[in-house]
Amino acid sequence: MTPRSPSVNEELRRRSRERILEATVDLVGVRGYEATTLGDIAERAGVARGLVSYYFDGKRKLLQAAVHRLMHLTLAEALEREPRAEDGEERLARAIDAILGLAVARPTLMRTHMAGILQAEGFVRCEEQQRLAFLLRDTMVRYGSEDVDRDYPLLRALLMGAVVGVLLPGAPMPMARLRAELFHRYGLAWGRGMPPDGGPPDGML
């Protein structure tokens, strides 16, 4: 039997890793963090349990990587959807809508993700997070930021705050209101991006 080439092995590793990340998003999004084990994730992904631990140092880091990958893919799809836009304001509007849309569509997953970031080990920089960061930084560049090293972290913080606002147990903020506030801050017209049904909140355009 001919040994597999390094490129084939690398592709197999990439696919296994992606299946693990996808399984994590699926299971945690339905069951929650505590009820999902690494064994469950391995079984859903169709890989050996040891392979999960080989790629990821613990369940919390795995979850952050999985959610950052989901955010990156969702953001990339929003930015590149037809009609494709090069305009910086339109791309920023799409970015805001993509992240807020995840909070609405995947509340259990995103609430768990935000809670994990606020715990002791905090924000984990990983390959998936770096891909997401690149897209958000590039969006600020195209928007016309004169100091992206200042403006990108602020955008990230504002988006995280808006996600928490949507998901806050017992006192959630309406997504449309948070969207309107972000759009007002960046001078974006309500009709940019993917506006929700119902139009802007009273007194806001």
CSV table of N, CA, C and O in Angstrom, one decimal, residues 38-85:
chain,number,residue,atom,x,y,z
A,38,LEU,N,-16.7,16.0,25.4
A,38,LEU,CA,-15.8,15.8,24.3
A,38,LEU,C,-16.0,14.5,23.6
A,38,LEU,O,-15.9,14.4,22.4
A,39,GLY,N,-16.5,13.5,24.4
A,39,GLY,CA,-16.8,12.2,23.7
A,39,GLY,C,-18.0,12.4,22.8
A,39,GLY,O,-18.1,11.8,21.7
A,40,ASP,N,-19.0,13.2,23.2
A,40,ASP,CA,-20.2,13.5,22.3
A,40,ASP,C,-19.7,14.2,21.1
A,40,ASP,O,-20.2,13.8,20.0
A,41,ILE,N,-18.8,15.1,21.2
A,41,ILE,CA,-18.3,15.9,20.0
A,41,ILE,C,-17.6,14.9,19.1
A,41,ILE,O,-17.7,15.0,17.9
A,42,ALA,N,-16.7,14.1,19.7
A,42,ALA,CA,-16.0,13.1,18.8
A,42,ALA,C,-16.9,12.2,18.1
A,42,ALA,O,-16.7,11.9,16.9
A,43,GLU,N,-17.9,11.7,18.8
A,43,GLU,CA,-18.9,10.8,18.1
A,43,GLU,C,-19.6,11.5,17.0
A,43,GLU,O,-19.8,11.0,15.9
A,44,ARG,N,-20.1,12.7,17.2
A,44,ARG,CA,-20.8,13.5,16.2
A,44,ARG,C,-19.9,13.8,15.0
A,44,ARG,O,-20.3,13.7,13.8
A,45,ALA,N,-18.6,14.1,15.3
A,45,ALA,CA,-17.6,14.4,14.2
A,45,ALA,C,-17.1,13.1,13.5
A,45,ALA,O,-16.5,13.3,12.4
A,46,GLY,N,-17.3,12.0,14.1
A,46,GLY,CA,-16.8,10.7,13.5
A,46,GLY,C,-15.3,10.6,13.6
A,46,GLY,O,-14.7,10.0,12.7
A,47,VAL,N,-14.8,11.0,14.7
A,47,VAL,CA,-13.3,10.9,14.9
A,47,VAL,C,-13.1,10.2,16.3
A,47,VAL,O,-14.0,10.1,17.1
A,48,ALA,N,-11.9,9.8,16.5
A,48,ALA,CA,-11.5,9.2,17.8
A,48,ALA,C,-11.5,10.3,18.9
A,48,ALA,O,-11.1,11.5,18.6
A,49,ARG,N,-11.9,10.0,20.1
A,49,ARG,CA,-11.9,10.9,21.2
A,49,ARG,C,-10.5,11.6,21.4
A,49,ARG,O,-10.5,12.8,21.7
A,50,GLY,N,-9.5,10.8,21.3
A,50,GLY,CA,-8.1,11.4,21.5
A,50,GLY,C,-7.8,12.4,20.5
A,50,GLY,O,-7.0,13.3,20.8
A,51,LEU,N,-8.4,12.4,19.3
A,51,LEU,CA,-8.1,13.4,18.3
A,51,LEU,C,-8.6,14.7,18.6
A,51,LEU,O,-7.9,15.8,18.3
A,52,VAL,N,-9.7,14.8,19.4
A,52,VAL,CA,-10.2,16.1,19.8
A,52,VAL,C,-9.2,16.7,20.8
A,52,VAL,O,-8.9,17.9,20.6
A,53,SER,N,-8.7,16.0,21.7
A,53,SER,CA,-7.8,16.5,22.7
A,53,SER,C,-6.4,16.8,22.0
A,53,SER,O,-5.7,17.7,22.4
A,54,TYR,N,-6.1,16.1,20.9
A,54,TYR,CA,-4.9,16.4,20.2
A,54,TYR,C,-4.9,17.8,19.6
A,54,TYR,O,-3.9,18.6,19.6
A,55,TYR,N,-6.1,18.1,19.0
A,55,TYR,CA,-6.2,19.4,18.3
A,55,TYR,C,-6.5,20.6,19.2
A,55,TYR,O,-6.1,21.7,19.0
A,56,PHE,N,-7.2,20.3,20.3
A,56,PHE,CA,-7.7,21.4,21.2
A,56,PHE,C,-7.4,21.1,22.7
A,56,PHE,O,-7.8,20.0,23.2
A,57,ASP,N,-6.9,22.1,23.3
A,57,ASP,CA,-6.5,22.0,24.7
A,57,ASP,C,-7.7,22.3,25.6
A,57,ASP,O,-7.7,23.4,26.2
A,58,GLY,N,-8.7,21.4,25.7
A,58,GLY,CA,-9.8,21.6,26.6
A,58,GLY,C,-11.1,22.0,25.9
A,58,GLY,O,-11.0,22.6,24.8
A,59,LYS,N,-12.2,21.8,26.5
A,59,LYS,CA,-13.5,22.0,25.9
A,59,LYS,C,-13.7,23.5,25.7
A,59,LYS,O,-14.3,23.9,24.7
A,60,ARG,N,-13.3,24.3,26.7
A,60,ARG,CA,-13.5,25.8,26.6
A,60,ARG,C,-12.8,26.4,25.4
A,60,ARG,O,-13.4,27.2,24.6
A,61,LYS,N,-11.6,26.0,25.2
A,61,LYS,CA,-10.8,26.5,24.0
A,61,LYS,C,-11.4,26.0,22.7
A,61,LYS,O,-11.4,26.7,21.7
A,62,LEU,N,-11.9,24.7,22.7
A,62,LEU,CA,-12.5,24.2,21.6
A,62,LEU,C,-13.8,25.0,21.2
A,62,LEU,O,-14.0,25.3,20.0
A,63,LEU,N,-14.6,25.3,22.2
A,63,LEU,CA,-15.8,26.0,22.0
A,63,LEU,C,-15.5,27.4,21.4
A,63,LEU,O,-16.1,27.9,20.4
A,64,GLN,N,-14.5,28.1,21.9
A,64,GLN,CA,-14.2,29.4,21.4
A,64,GLN,C,-13.7,29.3,20.0
A,64,GLN,O,-14.1,30.1,19.1
A,65,ALA,N,-12.9,28.3,19.6
A,65,ALA,CA,-12.5,28.2,18.3
A,65,ALA,C,-13.6,27.9,17.4
A,65,ALA,O,-13.7,28.4,16.2
A,66,ALA,N,-14.6,27.0,17.8
A,66,ALA,CA,-15.7,26.6,17.0
A,66,ALA,C,-16.6,27.9,16.8
A,66,ALA,O,-17.1,28.1,15.6
A,67,VAL,N,-16.8,28.7,17.8
A,67,VAL,CA,-17.7,29.8,17.6
A,67,VAL,C,-17.0,30.9,16.7
A,67,VAL,O,-17.6,31.5,15.9
A,68,HIS,N,-15.7,31.1,17.0
A,68,HIS,CA,-15.0,32.0,16.1
A,68,HIS,C,-15.0,31.6,14.6
A,68,HIS,O,-15.1,32.4,13.7
A,69,ARG,N,-14.9,30.3,14.4
A,69,ARG,CA,-15.0,29.8,13.0
A,69,ARG,C,-16.4,30.1,12.5
A,69,ARG,O,-16.5,30.6,11.3
A,70,LEU,N,-17.5,29.8,13.2
A,70,LEU,CA,-18.8,30.1,12.8
A,70,LEU,C,-19.0,31.6,12.5
A,70,LEU,O,-19.6,32.0,11.5
A,71,MET,N,-18.5,32.5,13.4
A,71,MET,CA,-18.5,33.9,13.2
A,71,MET,C,-17.8,34.3,11.9
A,71,MET,O,-18.3,35.1,11.1
A,72,HIS,N,-16.6,33.7,11.7
A,72,HIS,CA,-15.8,34.1,10.5
A,72,HIS,C,-16.5,33.7,9.2
A,72,HIS,O,-16.6,34.4,8.3
A,73,LEU,N,-17.1,32.4,9.2
A,73,LEU,CA,-17.8,32.0,8.0
A,73,LEU,C,-19.0,32.8,7.8
A,73,LEU,O,-19.3,33.1,6.6
A,74,THR,N,-19.8,33.1,8.8
A,74,THR,CA,-21.0,33.9,8.7
A,74,THR,C,-20.6,35.3,8.2
A,74,THR,O,-21.3,35.9,7.3
A,75,LEU,N,-19.6,35.9,8.7
A,75,LEU,CA,-19.2,37.2,8.3
A,75,LEU,C,-18.7,37.2,6.9
A,75,LEU,O,-19.0,38.1,6.1
A,76,ALA,N,-17.9,36.2,6.5
A,76,ALA,CA,-17.4,36.1,5.1
A,76,ALA,C,-18.5,36.0,4.1
A,76,ALA,O,-18.5,36.6,3.1
A,77,GLU,N,-19.5,35.2,4.5
A,77,GLU,CA,-20.6,35.0,3.6
A,77,GLU,C,-21.4,36.3,3.4
A,77,GLU,O,-21.8,36.7,2.3
A,78,ALA,N,-21.6,37.0,4.5
A,78,ALA,CA,-22.3,38.3,4.4
A,78,ALA,C,-21.6,39.3,3.6
A,78,ALA,O,-22.2,40.1,2.8
A,79,LEU,N,-20.3,39.4,3.8
A,79,LEU,CA,-19.5,40.4,3.0
A,79,LEU,C,-19.4,40.1,1.6
A,79,LEU,O,-19.3,41.0,0.7
A,80,GLU,N,-19.4,38.8,1.2
A,80,GLU,CA,-19.2,38.5,-0.2
A,80,GLU,C,-20.5,38.1,-0.9
A,80,GLU,O,-20.5,37.8,-2.1
A,81,ARG,N,-21.7,38.2,-0.3
A,81,ARG,CA,-22.9,37.8,-0.9
A,81,ARG,C,-23.2,38.8,-2.0
A,81,ARG,O,-22.8,39.9,-2.0
A,82,GLU,N,-24.0,38.3,-3.0
A,82,GLU,CA,-24.4,39.1,-4.1
A,82,GLU,C,-25.6,40.0,-3.7
A,82,GLU,O,-26.5,39.6,-3.0
A,83,PRO,N,-25.6,41.3,-4.2
A,83,PRO,CA,-24.6,41.9,-5.0
A,83,PRO,C,-23.4,42.2,-4.2
A,83,PRO,O,-23.5,42.8,-3.1
A,84,ARG,N,-22.2,41.9,-4.7
A,84,ARG,CA,-21.0,42.1,-3.9
A,84,ARG,C,-20.7,43.5,-3.8
A,84,ARG,O,-20.9,44.3,-4.7
A,85,ALA,N,-20.3,44.0,-2.6
A,85,ALA,CA,-20.1,45.4,-2.3
A,85,ALA,C,-18.7,45.6,-1.9
A,85,ALA,O,-18.1,44.9,-1.1
